[in-house]
Coordinates of C-alpha atoms and ligand atoms in Angstrom, one line a residue:
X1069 CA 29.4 -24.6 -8.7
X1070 CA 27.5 -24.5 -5.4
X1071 CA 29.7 -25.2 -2.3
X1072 CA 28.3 -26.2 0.7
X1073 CA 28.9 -28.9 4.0
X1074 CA 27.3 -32.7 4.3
X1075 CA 27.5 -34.6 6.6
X1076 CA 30.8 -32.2 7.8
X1077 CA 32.3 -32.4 5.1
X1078 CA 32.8 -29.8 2.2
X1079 CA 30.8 -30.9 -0.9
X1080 CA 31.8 -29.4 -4.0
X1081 CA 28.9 -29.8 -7.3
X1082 CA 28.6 -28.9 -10.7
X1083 CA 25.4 -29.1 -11.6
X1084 CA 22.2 -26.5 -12.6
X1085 CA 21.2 -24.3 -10.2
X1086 CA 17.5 -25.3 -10.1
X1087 CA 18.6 -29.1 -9.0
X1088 CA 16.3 -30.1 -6.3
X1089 CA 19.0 -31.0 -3.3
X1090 CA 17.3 -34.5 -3.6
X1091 CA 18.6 -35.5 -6.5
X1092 CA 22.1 -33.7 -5.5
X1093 CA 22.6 -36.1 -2.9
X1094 CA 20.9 -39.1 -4.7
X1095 CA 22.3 -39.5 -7.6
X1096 CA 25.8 -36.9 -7.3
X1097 CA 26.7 -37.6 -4.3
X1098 CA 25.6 -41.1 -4.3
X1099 CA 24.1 -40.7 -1.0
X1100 CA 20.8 -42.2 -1.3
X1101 CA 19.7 -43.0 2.6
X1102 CA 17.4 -40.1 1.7
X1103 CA 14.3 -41.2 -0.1
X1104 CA 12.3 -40.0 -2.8
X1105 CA 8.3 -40.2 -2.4
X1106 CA 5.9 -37.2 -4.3
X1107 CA 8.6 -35.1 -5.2
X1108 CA 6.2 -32.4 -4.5
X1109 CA 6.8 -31.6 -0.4
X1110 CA 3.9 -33.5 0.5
X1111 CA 5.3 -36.6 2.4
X1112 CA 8.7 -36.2 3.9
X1113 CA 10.3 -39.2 2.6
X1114 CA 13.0 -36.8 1.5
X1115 CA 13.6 -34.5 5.1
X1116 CA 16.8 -33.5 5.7
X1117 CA 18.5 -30.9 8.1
X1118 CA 19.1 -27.9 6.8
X1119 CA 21.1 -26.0 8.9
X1120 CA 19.5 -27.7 11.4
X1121 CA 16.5 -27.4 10.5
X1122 CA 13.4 -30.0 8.9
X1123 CA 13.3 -29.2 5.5
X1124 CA 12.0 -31.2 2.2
X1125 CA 15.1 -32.2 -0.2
X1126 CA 12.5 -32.2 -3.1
X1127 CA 11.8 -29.1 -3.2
X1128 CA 14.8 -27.3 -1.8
X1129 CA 17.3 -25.8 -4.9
X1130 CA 20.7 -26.6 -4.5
X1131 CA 21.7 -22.8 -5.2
X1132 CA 19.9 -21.9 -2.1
X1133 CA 22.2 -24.3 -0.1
X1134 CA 25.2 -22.2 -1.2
X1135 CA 27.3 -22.2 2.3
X1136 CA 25.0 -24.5 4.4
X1137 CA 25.1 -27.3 6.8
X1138 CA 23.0 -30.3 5.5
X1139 CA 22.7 -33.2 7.2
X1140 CA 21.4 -36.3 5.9
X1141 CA 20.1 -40.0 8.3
X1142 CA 23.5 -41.1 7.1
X1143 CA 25.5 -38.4 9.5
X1144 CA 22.7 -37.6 12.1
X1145 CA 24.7 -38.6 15.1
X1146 CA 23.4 -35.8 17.9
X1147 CA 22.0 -36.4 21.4
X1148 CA 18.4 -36.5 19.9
X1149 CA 19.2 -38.7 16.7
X1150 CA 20.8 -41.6 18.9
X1151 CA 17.7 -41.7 21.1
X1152 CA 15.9 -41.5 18.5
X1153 CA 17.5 -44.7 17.0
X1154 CA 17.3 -46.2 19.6
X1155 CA 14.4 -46.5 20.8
X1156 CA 13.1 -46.9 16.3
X1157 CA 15.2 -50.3 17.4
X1158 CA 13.6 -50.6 20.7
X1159 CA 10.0 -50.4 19.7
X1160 CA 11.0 -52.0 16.3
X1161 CA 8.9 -48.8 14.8
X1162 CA 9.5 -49.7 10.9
X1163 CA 7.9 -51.9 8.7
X1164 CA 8.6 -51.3 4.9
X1165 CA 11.2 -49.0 6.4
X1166 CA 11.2 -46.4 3.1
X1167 CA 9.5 -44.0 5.1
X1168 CA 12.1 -44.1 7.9
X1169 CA 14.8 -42.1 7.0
X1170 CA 12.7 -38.8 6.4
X1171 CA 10.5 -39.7 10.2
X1172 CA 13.9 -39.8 11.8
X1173 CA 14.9 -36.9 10.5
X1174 CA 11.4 -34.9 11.3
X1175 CA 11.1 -36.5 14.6
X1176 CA 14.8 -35.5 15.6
X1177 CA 14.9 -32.1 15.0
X1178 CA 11.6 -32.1 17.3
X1179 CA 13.4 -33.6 20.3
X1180 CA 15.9 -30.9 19.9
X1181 CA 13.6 -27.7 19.6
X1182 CA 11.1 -29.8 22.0
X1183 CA 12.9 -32.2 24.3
X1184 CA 9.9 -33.6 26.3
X1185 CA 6.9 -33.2 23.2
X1186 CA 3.4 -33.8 24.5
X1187 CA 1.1 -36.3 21.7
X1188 CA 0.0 -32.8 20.0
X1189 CA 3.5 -31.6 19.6
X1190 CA 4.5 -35.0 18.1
X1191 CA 1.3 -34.9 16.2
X1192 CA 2.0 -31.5 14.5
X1193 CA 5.7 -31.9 14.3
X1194 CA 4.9 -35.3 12.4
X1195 CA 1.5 -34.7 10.2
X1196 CA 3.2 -33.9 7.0
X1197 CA 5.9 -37.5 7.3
X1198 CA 3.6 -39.7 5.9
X1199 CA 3.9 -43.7 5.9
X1200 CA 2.2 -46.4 3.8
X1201 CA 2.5 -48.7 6.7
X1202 CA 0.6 -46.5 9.4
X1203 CA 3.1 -46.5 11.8
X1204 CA 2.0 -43.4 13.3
X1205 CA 1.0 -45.6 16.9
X1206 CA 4.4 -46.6 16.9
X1207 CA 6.5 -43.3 15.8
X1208 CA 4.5 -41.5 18.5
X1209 CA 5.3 -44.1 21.6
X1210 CA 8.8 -44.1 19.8
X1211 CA 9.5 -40.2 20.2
X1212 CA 7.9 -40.7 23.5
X1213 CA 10.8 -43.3 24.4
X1214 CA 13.4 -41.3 23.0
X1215 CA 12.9 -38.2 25.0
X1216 CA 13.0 -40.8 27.8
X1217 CA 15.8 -41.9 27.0
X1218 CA 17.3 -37.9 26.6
X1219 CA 16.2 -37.4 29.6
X1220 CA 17.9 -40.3 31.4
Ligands
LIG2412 S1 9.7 -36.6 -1.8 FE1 10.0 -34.7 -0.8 S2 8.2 -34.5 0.4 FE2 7.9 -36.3 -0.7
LIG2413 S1 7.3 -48.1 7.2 FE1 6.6 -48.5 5.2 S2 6.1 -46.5 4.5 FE2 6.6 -46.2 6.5

């Protein structure tokens, strides 16, 4: 049984200890806002916050998440994630959209650690959130907007 917090909430699950947090949320917990690209860290369709911080769902155990905060695009609700949002709606930044949840989630914990990023610290912060769309152009003006719109 691993215990931990979603969303604020105390999760309880019964499940093997090896279960990638992905598939704890996706198909347990029926929380499936969080996406599932390569499985393998190397997209960041999948990024949630673990205790605040970026981190792959695919590849992160649910035994190591004993006691944690996760958050997940379906609770994200701090100063950075609304500004964020809003200015994704703004700039109308997605076009499939399956990448979304996971760029949200990257480019939110960057406005909080960085609240005015230059292009390079968007660039790094972002490399590794891939999209099949290409809507880097857009994400990039997008975080700009949103730490615009932190600022204001
Ligand atoms: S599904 Fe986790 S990084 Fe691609
Ligand atoms: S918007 Fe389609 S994959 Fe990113």
């Amino acid at each position: 049984m691993v215990t931990f917090t979603l969303n604020g909430e105390t999760r309880q699950v019964d499940v093997e200890p090896d279960m990638p947090l992905l598939w704890v949320l996706r198909d347990e917990l029926k929380m499936t806002g969080t996406k599932f690209g390569c499985g393998v860290a190397a997209c960041g369709a999948c990024t949630v916050h673990l205790n605040g911080e970026p981190v792959r769902s695919c590849q992160t155990w649910i035994e190591d998440v004993e006691g944690a905060e996760v958050t997940t695009i379906e609770g994200v609700d701090n100063k950075a994630a609304q500004a964020i949002q809003a200015a994704w709606v703004e700039l109308q930044v997605p076009q499939c959209g399956y990448c979304q949840s996971g760029q949200i989630m990257q480019a939110s914990a960057l406005l909080i650690e960085t609240p005015k990023p230059s292009d390079d610290d968007i660039d790094a912060a972002m490399e590794s959130n891939l999209c099949r769309c290409a809507s880097y152009a857009r994400i990039r003006k997008a975080i700009h907007r949103a730490a615009d719109i932190m600022e204001a």
